[in-house]
Short mmCIF file of C-alpha atoms in Angstrom, two decimals:
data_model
loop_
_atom_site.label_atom_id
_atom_site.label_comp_id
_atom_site.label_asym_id
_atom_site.label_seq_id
_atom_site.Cartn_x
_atom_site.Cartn_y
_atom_site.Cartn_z
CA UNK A 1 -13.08 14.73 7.03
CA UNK A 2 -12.30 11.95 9.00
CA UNK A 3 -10.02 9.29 7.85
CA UNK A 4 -10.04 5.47 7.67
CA UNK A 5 -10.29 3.82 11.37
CA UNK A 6 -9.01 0.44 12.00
CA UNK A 7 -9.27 -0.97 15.51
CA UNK A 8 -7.38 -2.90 17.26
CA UNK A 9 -4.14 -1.37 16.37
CA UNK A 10 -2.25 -4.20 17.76
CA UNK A 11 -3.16 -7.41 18.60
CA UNK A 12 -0.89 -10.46 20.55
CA UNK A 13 -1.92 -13.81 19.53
CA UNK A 14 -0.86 -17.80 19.74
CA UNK A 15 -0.66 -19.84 16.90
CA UNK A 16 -4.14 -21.77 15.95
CA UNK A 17 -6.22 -18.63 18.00
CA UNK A 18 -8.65 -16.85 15.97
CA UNK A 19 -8.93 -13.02 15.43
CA UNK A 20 -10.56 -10.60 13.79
CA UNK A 21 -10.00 -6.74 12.16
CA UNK A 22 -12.07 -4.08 12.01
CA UNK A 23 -12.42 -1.01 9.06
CA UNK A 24 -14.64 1.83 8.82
CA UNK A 25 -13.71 3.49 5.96
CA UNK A 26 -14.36 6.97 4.80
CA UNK A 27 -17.55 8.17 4.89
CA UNK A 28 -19.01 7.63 1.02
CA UNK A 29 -16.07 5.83 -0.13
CA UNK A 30 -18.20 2.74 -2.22
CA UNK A 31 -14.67 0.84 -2.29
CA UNK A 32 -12.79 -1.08 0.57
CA UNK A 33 -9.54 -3.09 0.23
CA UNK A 34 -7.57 -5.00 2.76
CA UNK A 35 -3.92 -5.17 2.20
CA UNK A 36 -1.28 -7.89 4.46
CA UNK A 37 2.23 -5.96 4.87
CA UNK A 38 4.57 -8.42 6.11
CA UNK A 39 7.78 -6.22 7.49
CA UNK A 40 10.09 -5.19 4.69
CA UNK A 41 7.68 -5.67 2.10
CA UNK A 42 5.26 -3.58 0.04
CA UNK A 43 1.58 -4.15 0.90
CA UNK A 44 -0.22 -7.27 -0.72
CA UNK A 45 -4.26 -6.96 -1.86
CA UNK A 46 -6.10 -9.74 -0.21
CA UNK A 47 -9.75 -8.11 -1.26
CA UNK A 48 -11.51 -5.54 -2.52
CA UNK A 49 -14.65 -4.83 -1.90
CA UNK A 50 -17.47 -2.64 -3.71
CA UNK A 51 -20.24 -1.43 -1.57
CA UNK A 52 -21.08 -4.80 -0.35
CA UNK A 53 -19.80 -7.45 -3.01
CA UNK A 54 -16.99 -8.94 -3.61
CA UNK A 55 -14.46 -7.29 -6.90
CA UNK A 56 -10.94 -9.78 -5.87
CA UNK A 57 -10.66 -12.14 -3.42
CA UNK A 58 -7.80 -13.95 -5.56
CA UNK A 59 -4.88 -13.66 -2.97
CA UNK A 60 -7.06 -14.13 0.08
CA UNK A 61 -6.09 -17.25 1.73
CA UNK A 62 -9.60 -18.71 1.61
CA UNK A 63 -8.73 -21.59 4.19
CA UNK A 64 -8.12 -19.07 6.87
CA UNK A 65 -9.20 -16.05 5.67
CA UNK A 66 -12.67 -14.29 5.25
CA UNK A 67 -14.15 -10.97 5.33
CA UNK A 68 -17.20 -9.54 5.00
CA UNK A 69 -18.90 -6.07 4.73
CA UNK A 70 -22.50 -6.53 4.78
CA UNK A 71 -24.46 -3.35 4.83
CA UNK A 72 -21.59 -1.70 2.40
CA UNK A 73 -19.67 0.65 4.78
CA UNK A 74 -17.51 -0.80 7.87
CA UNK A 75 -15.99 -3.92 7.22
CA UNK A 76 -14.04 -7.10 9.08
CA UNK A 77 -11.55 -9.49 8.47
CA UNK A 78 -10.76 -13.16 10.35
CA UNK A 79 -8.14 -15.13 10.33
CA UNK A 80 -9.17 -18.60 12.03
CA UNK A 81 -6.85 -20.22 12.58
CA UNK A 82 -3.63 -18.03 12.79
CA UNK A 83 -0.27 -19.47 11.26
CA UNK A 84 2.69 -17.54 12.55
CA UNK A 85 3.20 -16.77 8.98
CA UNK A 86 0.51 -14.39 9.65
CA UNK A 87 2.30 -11.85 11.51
CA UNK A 88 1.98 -8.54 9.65
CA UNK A 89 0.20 -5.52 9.81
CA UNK A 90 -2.98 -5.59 7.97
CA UNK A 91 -4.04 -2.14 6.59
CA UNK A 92 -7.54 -1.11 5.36
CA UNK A 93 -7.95 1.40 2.76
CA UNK A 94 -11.15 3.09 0.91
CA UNK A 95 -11.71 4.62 -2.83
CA UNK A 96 -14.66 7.18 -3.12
CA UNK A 97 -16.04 6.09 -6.77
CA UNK A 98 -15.37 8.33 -9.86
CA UNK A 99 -12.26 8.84 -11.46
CA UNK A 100 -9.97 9.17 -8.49
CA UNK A 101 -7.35 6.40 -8.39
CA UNK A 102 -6.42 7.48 -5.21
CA UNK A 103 -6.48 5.02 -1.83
CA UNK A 104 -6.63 6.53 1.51
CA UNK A 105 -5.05 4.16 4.05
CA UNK A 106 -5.87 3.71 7.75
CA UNK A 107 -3.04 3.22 10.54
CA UNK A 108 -3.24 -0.25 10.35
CA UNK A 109 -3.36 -3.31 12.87
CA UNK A 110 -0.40 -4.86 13.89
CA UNK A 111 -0.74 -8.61 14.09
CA UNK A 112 1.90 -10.80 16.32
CA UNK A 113 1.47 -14.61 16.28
CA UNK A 114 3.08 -16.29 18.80
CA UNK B 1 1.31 -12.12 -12.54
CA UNK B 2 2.19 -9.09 -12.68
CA UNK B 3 5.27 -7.93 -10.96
CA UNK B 4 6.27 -4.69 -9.93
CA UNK B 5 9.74 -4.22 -8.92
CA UNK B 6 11.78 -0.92 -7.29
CA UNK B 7 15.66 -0.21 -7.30
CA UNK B 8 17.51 0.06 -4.76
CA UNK B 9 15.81 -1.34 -1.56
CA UNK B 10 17.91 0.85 0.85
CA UNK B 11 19.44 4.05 0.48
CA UNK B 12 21.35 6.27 2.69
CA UNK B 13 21.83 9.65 1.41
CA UNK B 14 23.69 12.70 3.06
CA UNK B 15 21.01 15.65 3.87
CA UNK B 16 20.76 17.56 0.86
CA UNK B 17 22.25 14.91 -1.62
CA UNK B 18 20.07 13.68 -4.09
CA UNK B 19 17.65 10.76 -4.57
CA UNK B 20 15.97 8.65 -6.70
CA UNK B 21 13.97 5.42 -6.34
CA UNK B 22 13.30 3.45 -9.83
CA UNK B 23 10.04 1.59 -10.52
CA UNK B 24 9.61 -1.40 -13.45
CA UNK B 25 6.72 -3.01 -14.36
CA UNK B 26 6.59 -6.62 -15.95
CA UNK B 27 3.38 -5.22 -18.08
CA UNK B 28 1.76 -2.36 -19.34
CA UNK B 29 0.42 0.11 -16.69
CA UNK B 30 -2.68 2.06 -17.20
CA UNK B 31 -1.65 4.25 -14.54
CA UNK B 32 1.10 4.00 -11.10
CA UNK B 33 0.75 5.98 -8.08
CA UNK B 34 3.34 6.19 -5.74
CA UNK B 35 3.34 6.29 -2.14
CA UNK B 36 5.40 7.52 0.87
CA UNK B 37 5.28 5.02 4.45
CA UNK B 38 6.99 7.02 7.40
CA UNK B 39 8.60 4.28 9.87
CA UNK B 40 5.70 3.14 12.41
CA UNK B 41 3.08 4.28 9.47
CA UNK B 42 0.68 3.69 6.58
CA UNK B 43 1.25 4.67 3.12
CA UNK B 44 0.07 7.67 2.16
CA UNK B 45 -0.76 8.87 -1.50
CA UNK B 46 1.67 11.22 -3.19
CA UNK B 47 0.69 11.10 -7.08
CA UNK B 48 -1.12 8.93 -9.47
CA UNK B 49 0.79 9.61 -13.39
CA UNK B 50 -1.40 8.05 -16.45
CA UNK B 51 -0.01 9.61 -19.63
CA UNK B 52 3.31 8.16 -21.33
CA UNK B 53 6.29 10.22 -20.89
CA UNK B 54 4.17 11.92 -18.07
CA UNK B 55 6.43 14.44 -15.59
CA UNK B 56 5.01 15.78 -12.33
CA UNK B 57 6.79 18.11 -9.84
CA UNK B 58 5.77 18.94 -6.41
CA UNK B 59 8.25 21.00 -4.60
CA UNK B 60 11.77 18.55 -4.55
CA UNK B 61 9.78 16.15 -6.02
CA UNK B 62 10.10 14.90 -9.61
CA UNK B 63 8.01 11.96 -10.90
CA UNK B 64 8.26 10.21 -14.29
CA UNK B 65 6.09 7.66 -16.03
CA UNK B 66 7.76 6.27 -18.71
CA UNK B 67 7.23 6.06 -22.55
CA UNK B 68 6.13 2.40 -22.54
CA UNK B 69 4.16 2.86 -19.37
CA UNK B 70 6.20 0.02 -17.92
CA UNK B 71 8.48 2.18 -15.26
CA UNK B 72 8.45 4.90 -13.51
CA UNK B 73 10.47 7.27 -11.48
CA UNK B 74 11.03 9.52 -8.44
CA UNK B 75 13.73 12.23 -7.63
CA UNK B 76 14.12 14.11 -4.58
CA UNK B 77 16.35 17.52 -4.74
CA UNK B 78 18.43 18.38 -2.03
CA UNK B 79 16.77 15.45 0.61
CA UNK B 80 16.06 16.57 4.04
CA UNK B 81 15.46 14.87 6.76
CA UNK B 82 11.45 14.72 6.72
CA UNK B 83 12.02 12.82 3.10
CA UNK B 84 12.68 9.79 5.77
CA UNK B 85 10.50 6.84 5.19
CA UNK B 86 10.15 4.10 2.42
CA UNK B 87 8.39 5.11 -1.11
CA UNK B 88 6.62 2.61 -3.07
CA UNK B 89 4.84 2.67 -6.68
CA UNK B 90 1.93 1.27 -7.20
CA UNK B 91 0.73 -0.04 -10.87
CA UNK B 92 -2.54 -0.54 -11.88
CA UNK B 93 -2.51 -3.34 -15.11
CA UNK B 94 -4.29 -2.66 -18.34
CA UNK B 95 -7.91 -4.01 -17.42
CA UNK B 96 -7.44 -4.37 -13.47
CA UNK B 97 -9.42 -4.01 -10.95
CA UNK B 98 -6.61 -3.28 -8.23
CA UNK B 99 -2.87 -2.24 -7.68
CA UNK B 100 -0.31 -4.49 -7.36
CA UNK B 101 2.42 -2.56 -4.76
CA UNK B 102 6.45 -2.18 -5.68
CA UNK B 103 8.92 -3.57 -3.12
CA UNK B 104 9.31 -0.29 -1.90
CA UNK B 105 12.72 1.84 -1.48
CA UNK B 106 13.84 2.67 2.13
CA UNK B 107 15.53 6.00 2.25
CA UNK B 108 17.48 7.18 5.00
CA UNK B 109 18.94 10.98 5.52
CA UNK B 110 21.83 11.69 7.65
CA UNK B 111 21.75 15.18 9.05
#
């Protein structure tokens, strides 16, 4: 079974660029989050997704921040602009739905902001 | 908001000393996982504990929910060097739709 793919796995940006994330998350998992790790810290939820709609957006930075996964499966995040407090890596995970608690992480994208 | 903090943030242990990371809760948990993040890589999922007073072993590895379901605990035996890496909890509130992450514990193993 393949696991969750993130791409690009690092990206080198100046302050007040835009860029964007991209998840694909295990096949037939119905529930997608994106997490912010800043270095040192534990990761923080910025949404969760189910299928297509949106469960918690409430610590997504909706000034900056948006994502979107539109036909329920793969899914992408923006920042626009970038703040140099942005620098993190930014780590998609997916749920399959039934009882399992359990989230299976991709490698992650490293974001610099210069 | 809920808070979910771990004790200590660093620990350096001698290979085959023992280990253990602590894990409170500012509320009631319906359940907490905890996770293990190798240096360079993504958390991955170790165990998920939902009754009070719950205790789950998997080889050196002793987790603990506790009565209250408002901490937890994990214990490494005899730590070897592959136990490298940080290990966070993760708590899932009463009610909630997601889990809110511990600070995480950094352990390092000195061969």
């Amino acid at each position: 079974e393949a696991g969750v793919a993130q791409s690009p796995r690092y990206k080198i940006i100046e302050k007040r660029q835009s860029v964007a994330f991209w998840c694909n998350p295990i096949s037939g998992h119905a529930t997608l989050y994106w997490y912010q790790q800043i270095l040192g810290q534990g990761p923080k939820l910025l949404i969760q997704f189910q299928n297509n709609g949106v469960v918690d957006d409430s610590q997504l930075p909706k000034d900056r921040f948006s994502a979107e996964r539109l036909k329920g499966v793969d899914s992408t995040l923006k920042i626009q602009p970038a703040k140099l407090e942005d620098s993190a890596v930014y780590l998609c995970a997916s749920r399959s739905s039934g009882t399992t608690d359990t989230q299976y992480f991709g490698p992650g994208t490293r974001l610099t902001v210069l | 908001g809920q808070q979910v903090m771990q004790i200590p943030q660093y620990q350096h242990v001698q290979e085959g000393e023992d280990f253990t990371t602590y894990c409170n809760s500012s509320t009631t948990l319906s359940n907490i996982q905890w996770y293990k993040q190798r240096p360079g890589g993504h958390p991955v999922f170790l165990i998920q504990l939902v009754k009070s007073g719950e205790v789950k072993k998997q080889k050196r590895l002793t987790f603990q929910f506790g009565e209250a379901k408002k901490n937890s605990s994990l214990h490494i035996t005899a730590t070897q060097t592959t136990d490298v890496g940080t290990y966070f909890c993760a708590g899932r509130q009463t009610g909630a739709n997601n889990l809110f992450f511990g600070t995480g514990t950094r352990l390092t193993v000195i061969p």
